[in-house]
GROMACS .gro file of C-alpha atoms in nm:
model
  439
    1VAL     CA    1  -4.260  -4.162  -1.074
    2LYS     CA    2  -4.050  -3.898  -0.895
    3LYS     CA    3  -4.064  -4.097  -0.570
    4GLN     CA    4  -3.958  -4.416  -0.750
    5ILE     CA    5  -3.662  -4.236  -0.904
    6LEU     CA    6  -3.557  -4.085  -0.569
    7ASP     CA    7  -3.600  -4.423  -0.394
    8GLU     CA    8  -3.386  -4.579  -0.671
    9GLU     CA    9  -3.666  -4.816  -0.777
   10ILE     CA   10  -3.615  -4.671  -1.127
   11TYR     CA   11  -3.253  -4.639  -1.236
   12CYS     CA   12  -3.162  -4.300  -1.383
   13SER     CA   13  -2.825  -4.162  -1.495
   14PRO     CA   14  -2.683  -3.863  -1.301
   15GLU     CA   15  -2.723  -3.625  -1.598
   16ALA     CA   16  -3.089  -3.729  -1.642
   17THR     CA   17  -3.154  -3.689  -1.268
   18VAL     CA   18  -3.029  -3.326  -1.278
   19LEU     CA   19  -3.252  -3.251  -1.579
   20LEU     CA   20  -3.553  -3.418  -1.415
   21ALA     CA   21  -3.484  -3.222  -1.094
   22SER     CA   22  -3.487  -2.895  -1.293
   23TYR     CA   23  -3.829  -2.984  -1.441
   24ALA     CA   24  -3.956  -3.076  -1.094
   25VAL     CA   25  -3.841  -2.736  -0.963
   26GLN     CA   26  -4.009  -2.563  -1.261
   27ALA     CA   27  -4.336  -2.746  -1.186
   28LYS     CA   28  -4.314  -2.649  -0.817
   29TYR     CA   29  -4.184  -2.290  -0.819
   30GLY     CA   30  -4.265  -2.161  -1.167
   31ASP     CA   31  -4.028  -1.940  -1.365
   32TYR     CA   32  -3.686  -1.866  -1.225
   33ASP     CA   33  -3.644  -1.521  -1.070
   34PRO     CA   34  -3.289  -1.440  -0.951
   35ASN     CA   35  -3.421  -1.172  -0.715
   36PHE     CA   36  -3.656  -1.416  -0.543
   37HIS     CA   37  -3.482  -1.750  -0.584
   38GLU     CA   38  -3.167  -1.674  -0.393
   39PRO     CA   39  -2.894  -1.933  -0.324
   40GLY     CA   40  -3.015  -2.193  -0.074
   41PHE     CA   41  -3.384  -2.196  -0.176
   42LEU     CA   42  -3.356  -2.568  -0.270
   43ALA     CA   43  -3.190  -2.670   0.057
   44HIS     CA   44  -3.506  -2.841   0.193
   45ASP     CA   45  -3.612  -3.014  -0.133
   46GLU     CA   46  -3.521  -3.375  -0.209
   47LEU     CA   47  -3.435  -3.372  -0.581
   48LEU     CA   48  -3.155  -3.625  -0.640
   49PRO     CA   49  -3.113  -3.994  -0.546
   50LYS     CA   50  -2.866  -4.070  -0.269
   51ARG     CA   51  -2.673  -4.293  -0.507
   52VAL     CA   52  -2.595  -3.993  -0.729
   53LEU     CA   53  -2.500  -3.779  -0.427
   54ARG     CA   54  -2.260  -4.049  -0.306
   55GLN     CA   55  -2.117  -4.106  -0.654
   56TYR     CA   56  -1.977  -3.753  -0.692
   57GLN     CA   57  -1.782  -3.551  -0.436
   58LEU     CA   58  -1.991  -3.234  -0.472
   59THR     CA   59  -2.139  -3.011  -0.205
   60ALA     CA   60  -2.509  -2.926  -0.180
   61GLU     CA   61  -2.430  -2.574  -0.309
   62MET     CA   62  -2.263  -2.720  -0.621
   63TRP     CA   63  -2.563  -2.949  -0.694
   64GLU     CA   64  -2.799  -2.656  -0.643
   65GLU     CA   65  -2.593  -2.447  -0.884
   66LYS     CA   66  -2.615  -2.719  -1.152
   67ILE     CA   67  -2.991  -2.765  -1.107
   68THR     CA   68  -3.047  -2.386  -1.107
   69ALA     CA   69  -2.855  -2.353  -1.436
   70TRP     CA   70  -3.103  -2.597  -1.604
   71TYR     CA   71  -3.396  -2.444  -1.415
   72ALA     CA   72  -3.320  -2.099  -1.559
   73GLU     CA   73  -3.341  -2.249  -1.913
   74HIS     CA   74  -3.706  -2.358  -1.858
   75ARG     CA   75  -3.833  -2.002  -1.832
   76GLY     CA   76  -4.183  -1.966  -1.983
   77ILE     CA   77  -4.280  -2.336  -1.947
   78ALA     CA   78  -4.610  -2.390  -1.764
   79ARG     CA   79  -4.624  -2.622  -1.463
   80ASP     CA   80  -4.837  -2.893  -1.630
   81GLU     CA   81  -4.607  -2.880  -1.933
   82ALA     CA   82  -4.307  -2.920  -1.704
   83GLU     CA   83  -4.471  -3.228  -1.552
   84MET     CA   84  -4.535  -3.373  -1.900
   85ASN     CA   85  -4.172  -3.312  -1.996
   86TYR     CA   86  -4.067  -3.484  -1.675
   87LEU     CA   87  -4.277  -3.790  -1.764
   88LYS     CA   88  -4.156  -3.793  -2.127
   89ILE     CA   89  -3.798  -3.819  -2.006
   90ALA     CA   90  -3.886  -4.073  -1.738
   91GLN     CA   91  -4.079  -4.307  -1.974
   92ASP     CA   92  -3.762  -4.368  -2.175
   93LEU     CA   93  -3.589  -4.515  -1.872
   94GLU     CA   94  -3.539  -4.893  -1.878
   95MET     CA   95  -3.713  -4.957  -1.543
   96TYR     CA   96  -4.003  -4.714  -1.597
   97GLY     CA   97  -4.350  -4.868  -1.556
   98VAL     CA   98  -4.220  -5.218  -1.471
   99ASN     CA   99  -4.387  -5.411  -1.186
  100TYR     CA  100  -4.161  -5.680  -1.040
  101PHE     CA  101  -4.277  -6.009  -0.887
  102PRO     CA  102  -4.068  -6.290  -0.738
  103ILE     CA  103  -4.119  -6.621  -0.923
  104ALA     CA  104  -3.963  -6.965  -0.953
  105GLN     CA  105  -3.901  -7.134  -1.289
  106ASN     CA  106  -4.040  -7.493  -1.326
  107LYS     CA  107  -3.981  -7.742  -1.049
  108ASN     CA  108  -3.616  -7.644  -0.996
  109HIS     CA  109  -3.740  -7.343  -0.803
  110THR     CA  110  -3.481  -7.108  -0.955
  111ASP     CA  111  -3.547  -6.767  -0.805
  112LEU     CA  112  -3.623  -6.506  -1.071
  113LEU     CA  113  -3.806  -6.179  -1.110
  114LEU     CA  114  -4.096  -6.128  -1.349
  115GLY     CA  115  -4.157  -5.781  -1.481
  116VAL     CA  116  -4.473  -5.660  -1.653
  117ASP     CA  117  -4.487  -5.327  -1.839
  118ALA     CA  118  -4.651  -5.169  -2.144
  119LYS     CA  119  -4.405  -5.341  -2.382
  120GLY     CA  120  -4.439  -5.700  -2.261
  121ILE     CA  121  -4.322  -5.952  -2.006
  122HIS     CA  122  -3.956  -5.965  -1.895
  123ILE     CA  123  -3.761  -6.219  -1.692
  124TYR     CA  124  -3.482  -6.082  -1.465
  125SER     CA  125  -3.230  -6.235  -1.236
  126ILE     CA  126  -3.257  -6.155  -0.867
  127ASN     CA  127  -2.957  -5.922  -0.863
  128ASN     CA  128  -3.023  -5.742  -1.194
  129ARG     CA  129  -3.343  -5.553  -1.255
  130PHE     CA  130  -3.197  -5.339  -1.527
  131SER     CA  131  -3.124  -5.587  -1.809
  132PRO     CA  132  -3.377  -5.872  -1.862
  133ASN     CA  133  -3.254  -6.222  -1.931
  134LYS     CA  134  -3.553  -6.296  -2.152
  135SER     CA  135  -3.837  -6.083  -2.289
  136PHE     CA  136  -4.180  -6.158  -2.443
  137GLU     CA  137  -4.334  -5.866  -2.629
  138TRP     CA  138  -4.711  -5.846  -2.647
  139SER     CA  139  -4.704  -5.886  -3.021
  140SER     CA  140  -4.517  -6.217  -2.989
  141ILE     CA  141  -4.741  -6.377  -2.717
  142ARG     CA  142  -5.021  -6.606  -2.831
  143ASN     CA  143  -5.173  -6.701  -2.497
  144ILE     CA  144  -5.127  -6.661  -2.120
  145SER     CA  145  -5.292  -6.906  -1.885
  146CYS     CA  146  -5.313  -6.921  -1.508
  147SER     CA  147  -5.396  -7.225  -1.287
  148GLU     CA  148  -5.348  -7.184  -0.916
  149LYS     CA  149  -4.974  -7.097  -0.868
  150GLU     CA  150  -4.865  -7.178  -1.222
  151LEU     CA  151  -4.858  -6.935  -1.512
  152THR     CA  152  -4.790  -7.033  -1.872
  153ILE     CA  153  -4.679  -6.806  -2.156
  154LYS     CA  154  -4.727  -6.946  -2.506
  155PRO     CA  155  -4.550  -6.761  -2.792
  156LEU     CA  156  -4.697  -6.717  -3.139
  157ASP     CA  157  -4.420  -6.929  -3.275
  158LYS     CA  158  -4.534  -7.283  -3.214
  159LYS     CA  159  -4.179  -7.411  -3.237
  160ALA     CA  160  -4.071  -7.183  -2.953
  161GLU     CA  161  -4.059  -7.320  -2.603
  162VAL     CA  162  -4.353  -7.260  -2.373
  163PHE     CA  163  -4.245  -7.067  -2.063
  164LYS     CA  164  -4.389  -7.178  -1.730
  165PHE     CA  165  -4.322  -7.032  -1.386
  166PHE     CA  166  -4.455  -7.056  -1.034
  167SER     CA  167  -4.538  -6.786  -0.784
  168SER     CA  168  -4.545  -6.812  -0.408
  169GLN     CA  169  -4.913  -6.725  -0.364
  170LEU     CA  170  -5.234  -6.756  -0.561
  171LYS     CA  171  -5.312  -6.386  -0.511
  172VAL     CA  172  -4.984  -6.294  -0.671
  173ASN     CA  173  -5.065  -6.515  -0.970
  174LYS     CA  174  -5.403  -6.352  -1.013
  175LEU     CA  175  -5.245  -6.001  -0.989
  176ILE     CA  176  -4.982  -6.093  -1.250
  177PHE     CA  177  -5.255  -6.232  -1.475
  178GLN     CA  178  -5.471  -5.920  -1.443
  179LEU     CA  179  -5.169  -5.694  -1.516
  180CYS     CA  180  -5.087  -5.895  -1.825
  181ILE     CA  181  -5.447  -5.877  -1.951
  182GLY     CA  182  -5.472  -5.500  -1.886
  183ASN     CA  183  -5.136  -5.415  -2.050
  184HIS     CA  184  -5.215  -5.641  -2.346
  185ASP     CA  185  -5.555  -5.476  -2.393
  186LEU     CA  186  -5.389  -5.133  -2.385
  187PHE     CA  187  -5.130  -5.256  -2.636
  188MET     CA  188  -5.400  -5.382  -2.871
  189ARG     CA  189  -5.601  -5.064  -2.825
  190ARG     CA  190  -5.301  -4.854  -2.927
  191ARG     CA  191  -5.271  -5.057  -3.247
  192LYS     CA  192  -5.635  -5.014  -3.346
  193VAL     CA  193  -5.764  -4.722  -3.552
  194ASP     CA  194  -5.929  -4.462  -3.330
  195SER     CA  195  -6.305  -4.422  -3.359
  196ILE     CA  196  -6.468  -4.102  -3.472
  197GLU     CA  197  -6.549  -4.002  -3.114
  198ILE     CA  198  -6.192  -4.061  -3.006
  199GLN     CA  199  -6.061  -3.874  -3.311
  200GLN     CA  200  -6.295  -3.588  -3.231
  201MET     CA  201  -6.184  -3.599  -2.870
  202LYS     CA  202  -5.820  -3.598  -2.980
  203ALA     CA  203  -5.887  -3.311  -3.218
  204GLN     CA  204  -6.060  -3.122  -2.939
  205ALA     CA  205  -5.769  -3.205  -2.712
  206ARG     CA  206  -5.524  -3.076  -2.975
  207GLU     CA  207  -5.730  -2.761  -3.019
  208GLU     CA  208  -5.750  -2.719  -2.646
  209LYS     CA  209  -5.378  -2.776  -2.625
  210ALA     CA  210  -5.315  -2.523  -2.900
  211ARG     CA  211  -5.551  -2.277  -2.732
  212LYS     CA  212  -5.377  -2.330  -2.401
  213LYS     CA  213  -5.046  -2.289  -2.574
  214MET     CA  214  -5.159  -1.963  -2.732
  215GLU     CA  215  -5.305  -1.855  -2.402
  216ASN     CA  216  -4.982  -1.942  -2.231
  217GLN     CA  217  -4.789  -1.754  -2.496
  218ARG     CA  218  -5.019  -1.455  -2.454
  219LEU     CA  219  -4.981  -1.474  -2.079
  220ALA     CA  220  -4.608  -1.514  -2.116
  221ARG     CA  221  -4.599  -1.214  -2.351
  222GLU     CA  222  -4.813  -1.009  -2.113
  223LYS     CA  223  -4.595  -1.122  -1.827
  224GLN     CA  224  -4.287  -1.027  -2.022
  225LEU     CA  225  -4.438  -0.688  -2.112
  226ARG     CA  226  -4.538  -0.637  -1.749
  227GLU     CA  227  -4.190  -0.732  -1.636
  228GLU     CA  228  -4.040  -0.500  -1.895
  229ALA     CA  229  -4.274  -0.223  -1.779
  230GLU     CA  230  -4.179  -0.291  -1.418
  231ARG     CA  231  -3.813  -0.291  -1.514
  232ALA     CA  232  -3.865   0.035  -1.706
  233LYS     CA  233  -4.048   0.177  -1.405
  234GLU     CA  234  -3.769   0.065  -1.175
  235GLU     CA  235  -3.516   0.210  -1.418
  236LEU     CA  236  -3.709   0.540  -1.429
  237GLU     CA  237  -3.735   0.541  -1.049
  238ARG     CA  238  -3.369   0.461  -1.021
  239ARG     CA  239  -3.293   0.733  -1.275
  240LEU     CA  240  -3.518   0.974  -1.082
  241PHE     CA  241  -3.342   0.888  -0.757
  242GLN     CA  242  -3.011   0.927  -0.936
  243LEU     CA  243  -3.113   1.267  -1.075
  244GLU     CA  244  -3.238   1.374  -0.733
  245ASP     CA  245  -2.914   1.257  -0.582
  246GLU     CA  246  -2.718   1.437  -0.853
  247ALA     CA  247  -2.927   1.752  -0.794
  248ARG     CA  248  -2.866   1.726  -0.421
  249GLN     CA  249  -2.495   1.674  -0.481
  250ALA     CA  250  -2.493   1.965  -0.727
  251ASN     CA  251  -2.667   2.185  -0.469
  252GLU     CA  252  -2.418   2.078  -0.204
  253ALA     CA  253  -2.135   2.138  -0.451
  254LEU     CA  254  -2.280   2.484  -0.524
  255LEU     CA  255  -2.294   2.562  -0.153
  256ARG     CA  256  -1.942   2.432  -0.112
  257SER     CA  257  -1.829   2.637  -0.413
  258GLN     CA  258  -1.991   2.948  -0.263
  259GLU     CA  259  -1.819   2.883   0.067
  260ALA     CA  260  -1.498   2.816  -0.119
  261ALA     CA  261  -1.544   3.142  -0.313
  262GLU     CA  262  -1.594   3.333   0.014
  263LEU     CA  263  -1.290   3.163   0.161
  264LEU     CA  264  -1.095   3.241  -0.154
  265ALA     CA  265  -1.206   3.604  -0.134
  266GLU     CA  266  -1.093   3.620   0.228
  267LYS     CA  267  -0.770   3.447   0.134
  268ALA     CA  268  -0.726   3.692  -0.156
  269GLN     CA  269  -0.776   3.984   0.082
  270ILE     CA  270  -0.536   3.831   0.331
  271ALA     CA  271  -0.292   3.760   0.048
  272GLU     CA  272  -0.322   4.120  -0.070
  273GLU     CA  273  -0.252   4.246   0.280
  274GLU     CA  274   0.034   4.001   0.308
  275ALA     CA  275   0.159   4.121  -0.031
  276LYS     CA  276   0.150   4.481   0.090
  277LEU     CA  277   0.324   4.379   0.410
  278LEU     CA  278   0.578   4.181   0.212
  279ALA     CA  279   0.631   4.477  -0.023
  280GLN     CA  280   0.684   4.700   0.280
  281ASN     CA  281   0.917   4.442   0.430
  282ALA     CA  282   1.092   4.417   0.095
  283ALA     CA  283   1.136   4.794   0.083
  284GLU     CA  284   1.266   4.793   0.440
  285ALA     CA  285   1.489   4.500   0.355
  286GLU     CA  286   1.616   4.690   0.049
  287GLN     CA  287   1.686   4.994   0.262
  288GLU     CA  288   1.855   4.776   0.520
  289ARG     CA  289   2.050   4.609   0.241
  290GLN     CA  290   2.162   4.946   0.106
  291ARG     CA  291   2.251   5.056   0.459
  292LEU     CA  292   2.441   4.732   0.510
  293GLU     CA  293   2.615   4.780   0.176
  294ILE     CA  294   2.713   5.131   0.282
  295THR     CA  295   2.815   4.993   0.620
  296ALA     CA  296   3.005   4.716   0.445
  297LEU     CA  297   3.175   4.972   0.223
  298LYS     CA  298   3.255   5.180   0.528
  299SER     CA  299   3.375   4.874   0.711
  300LYS     CA  300   3.583   4.782   0.409
  301GLU     CA  301   3.727   5.136   0.398
  302GLU     CA  302   3.787   5.130   0.772
  303LYS     CA  303   3.935   4.786   0.739
  304ARG     CA  304   4.159   4.910   0.462
  305LEU     CA  305   4.257   5.210   0.676
  306MET     CA  306   4.308   4.984   0.972
  307GLU     CA  307   4.519   4.751   0.765
  308GLN     CA  308   4.717   5.054   0.649
  309LYS     CA  309   4.749   5.169   1.010
  310MET     CA  310   4.850   4.820   1.108
  311ARG     CA  311   5.111   4.819   0.836
  312GLU     CA  312   5.227   5.160   0.951
  313ALA     CA  313   5.229   5.034   1.308
  314GLU     CA  314   5.427   4.734   1.198
  315LEU     CA  315   5.668   4.963   1.017
  316ILE     CA  316   5.690   5.185   1.326
  317ALA     CA  317   5.740   4.876   1.541
  318VAL     CA  318   6.013   4.759   1.308
  319LYS     CA  319   6.171   5.103   1.315
  320LEU     CA  320   6.142   5.117   1.692
  321VAL     CA  321   6.292   4.771   1.718
  322LYS     CA  322   6.576   4.881   1.491
  323GLU     CA  323   6.610   5.206   1.686
  324SER     CA  324   6.603   5.011   2.010
  325ASP     CA  325   6.871   4.781   1.881
  326ARG     CA  326   7.072   5.080   1.765
  327ARG     CA  327   7.020   5.253   2.096
  328ALA     CA  328   7.112   4.936   2.278
  329LYS     CA  329   7.426   4.907   2.074
  330GLU     CA  330   7.505   5.275   2.134
  331ALA     CA  331   7.443   5.226   2.506
  332GLU     CA  332   7.669   4.924   2.498
  333HIS     CA  333   7.937   5.130   2.323
  334LEU     CA  334   7.885   5.411   2.569
  335LYS     CA  335   7.912   5.173   2.858
  336GLN     CA  336   8.228   5.037   2.707
  337ASP     CA  337   8.360   5.392   2.654
  338LEU     CA  338   8.263   5.475   3.013
  339HIS     CA  339   8.441   5.170   3.138
  340GLU     CA  340   8.748   5.257   2.931
  341ALA     CA  341   8.730   5.618   3.054
  342ARG     CA  342   8.707   5.508   3.414
  343GLU     CA  343   8.990   5.265   3.359
  344ALA     CA  344   9.193   5.543   3.198
  345GLU     CA  345   9.101   5.774   3.489
  346ARG     CA  346   9.209   5.511   3.736
  347LYS     CA  347   9.534   5.461   3.550
  348ALA     CA  348   9.583   5.835   3.529
  349LYS     CA  349   9.529   5.875   3.902
  350GLN     CA  350   9.764   5.590   3.972
  351LYS     CA  351  10.022   5.740   3.742
  352LEU     CA  352   9.976   6.078   3.902
  353LEU     CA  353  10.032   5.928   4.243
  354ASP     CA  354  10.334   5.745   4.120
  355ILE     CA  355  10.476   6.063   3.969
  356THR     CA  356  10.404   6.255   4.283
  357ARG     CA  357  10.586   6.000   4.495
  358LEU     CA  358  10.883   6.005   4.266
  359ASN     CA  359  10.916   6.384   4.247
  360TYR     CA  360  10.831   6.474   4.604
  361PRO     CA  361  10.926   6.190   4.826
  362HIS     CA  362  10.993   6.414   5.121
  363MET     CA  363  10.659   6.573   5.070
  364ALA     CA  364  10.504   6.237   5.087
  365ARG     CA  365  10.664   6.185   5.426
  366TYR     CA  366  10.635   6.543   5.540
  367PRO     CA  367  10.356   6.704   5.358
  368GLN     CA  368  10.357   7.011   5.582
  369TYR     CA  369  10.695   7.115   5.463
  370CYS     CA  370  10.624   7.102   5.094
  371PRO     CA  371  10.664   7.434   4.912
  372GLY     CA  372  10.331   7.589   4.849
  373ASP     CA  373  10.376   7.720   4.498
  374SER     CA  374  10.519   7.414   4.341
  375ARG     CA  375  10.261   7.189   4.498
  376ASP     CA  376   9.990   7.415   4.401
  377ALA     CA  377  10.105   7.432   4.045
  378ASN     CA  378  10.142   7.061   4.013
  379PHE     CA  379   9.814   7.002   4.183
  380ASP     CA  380   9.651   7.257   3.965
  381LYS     CA  381   9.766   7.071   3.657
  382GLY     CA  382   9.647   6.742   3.798
  383SER     CA  383   9.321   6.893   3.907
  384ILE     CA  384   9.271   7.043   3.566
  385LYS     CA  385   9.329   6.708   3.415
  386LEU     CA  386   9.100   6.547   3.667
  387ASP     CA  387   8.839   6.811   3.613
  388LEU     CA  388   8.856   6.754   3.244
  389LYS     CA  389   8.816   6.383   3.293
  390ASP     CA  390   8.526   6.439   3.529
  391ILE     CA  391   8.358   6.672   3.287
  392ASP     CA  392   8.382   6.413   3.007
  393LEU     CA  393   8.248   6.143   3.231
  394LYS     CA  394   7.959   6.357   3.348
  395ARG     CA  395   7.883   6.454   2.994
  396LEU     CA  396   7.883   6.090   2.885
  397SER     CA  397   7.669   5.990   3.179
  398PHE     CA  398   7.428   6.270   3.104
  399GLU     CA  399   7.404   6.173   2.741
  400ILE     CA  400   7.356   5.808   2.831
  401GLU     CA  401   7.084   5.899   3.080
  402ARG     CA  402   6.919   6.127   2.830
  403GLU     CA  403   6.928   5.856   2.563
  404ARG     CA  404   6.779   5.609   2.810
  405LEU     CA  405   6.500   5.848   2.900
  406ASP     CA  406   6.429   5.913   2.532
  407TYR     CA  407   6.421   5.539   2.472
  408LEU     CA  408   6.178   5.485   2.760
  409GLU     CA  409   5.957   5.772   2.638
  410ASN     CA  410   5.951   5.635   2.284
  411SER     CA  411   5.874   5.284   2.415
  412ARG     CA  412   5.587   5.420   2.625
  413LYS     CA  413   5.449   5.612   2.326
  414PHE     CA  414   5.486   5.306   2.106
  415GLU     CA  415   5.298   5.091   2.360
  416ASP     CA  416   5.019   5.352   2.383
  417ARG     CA  417   4.998   5.361   2.005
  418LEU     CA  418   4.981   4.978   1.990
  419LYS     CA  419   4.699   4.977   2.249
  420GLU     CA  420   4.505   5.232   2.044
  421LEU     CA  421   4.556   5.026   1.730
  422LYS     CA  422   4.437   4.708   1.909
  423SER     CA  423   4.123   4.882   2.038
  424GLU     CA  424   4.046   5.017   1.690
  425ILE     CA  425   4.102   4.670   1.535
  426HIS     CA  426   3.871   4.513   1.796
  427ALA     CA  427   3.601   4.775   1.725
  428LEU     CA  428   3.633   4.715   1.349
  429LYS     CA  429   3.604   4.340   1.402
  430LEU     CA  430   3.284   4.386   1.603
  431GLU     CA  431   3.141   4.611   1.332
  432GLU     CA  432   3.242   4.361   1.064
  433LYS     CA  433   3.070   4.078   1.256
  434GLN     CA  434   2.753   4.285   1.293
  435ALA     CA  435   2.766   4.374   0.923
  436GLY     CA  436   2.802   4.001   0.844
  437LEU     CA  437   2.497   3.920   1.057
  438TYR     CA  438   2.294   4.192   0.881
  439SER     CA  439   2.397   4.066   0.542
   0.00000   0.00000   0.00000
């Protein structure tokens, strides 16, 4: 029956073919086990007709998944029971159990197909074996006769038409006739009341079936208990392995924690030493800070003093500039006075000469004959005047020279003082920079 379905001699819907394939797999492999029946275990089995495979655009993996889904539902069904379920589904198919023979109706030689099965005789067209054109059930047939190549079917209804057909060979006629007789006898036997022996045999068969069912249930229960025990054993082993692994991990964690504790102790010791060193550095830094503060205060005081000195120097410079200006003005006045004095001296000399020429003209021509007393007296007066003028000029020149020397001395001192102030300012700036770096 399976071969006829796969060869498409018996038409079967796609849904029914998948269900029949699942029963065929159950009969071949037993109960489904996901650990053993991995994907691809049905790759070499022919389970579906080619017509169904061509009808749907599904891969072999998709068909296997559908069949496996039904196969998993048949868990606990024995193999012979799976075969019986397969046949129970197959016997409800329209083309199940039908034997087809080519025939010709009457003398017109219309090509037809004759089908014989457990229900009766059916007449089909050549291109349609699924739906019969005409059917004769065994209960409605009165007589079937065979003479050489002709077969005649007479219905119980005498008014109905007698059906005659011709086959191509005598052997085919005889085979059709024997099939009709055998199926009719089976049909009549099914309608009769069973004898006591058959009833006893059926009762024994039912008892045997019930016993087998109970046995199968017991075996299934034992199998289930064994599987549960195996699963429990596997779970205990897995749990044992897990506990061993956890113990190993705990031991490793303990070792790591001990190592970590030792490292932490070393780190704590190092940290303590570092803390001491840092405290010492902090104390030194505090001392340095105090020293720098004192230095900063000193530098501030020195800076203040320096600023005061600078202000004093600026005041001195301003005073010196004013004094220099005053001295310059005084020198200018003195120069002017000197110039006026010299001019007055020159005028006085010129006047004296003029007076001398006017009073003693003959002495100018003849100086040897001039009276000695008069000349001496006049010359003494002029010389006194000249001496007085010379003394004033010398005194002015001396004072001017002395003022100039004082001015030069004060300028030199002022420049020396400025140099000292610059050097002190430079030293204070260096100290202030160093104090800034320390801070």
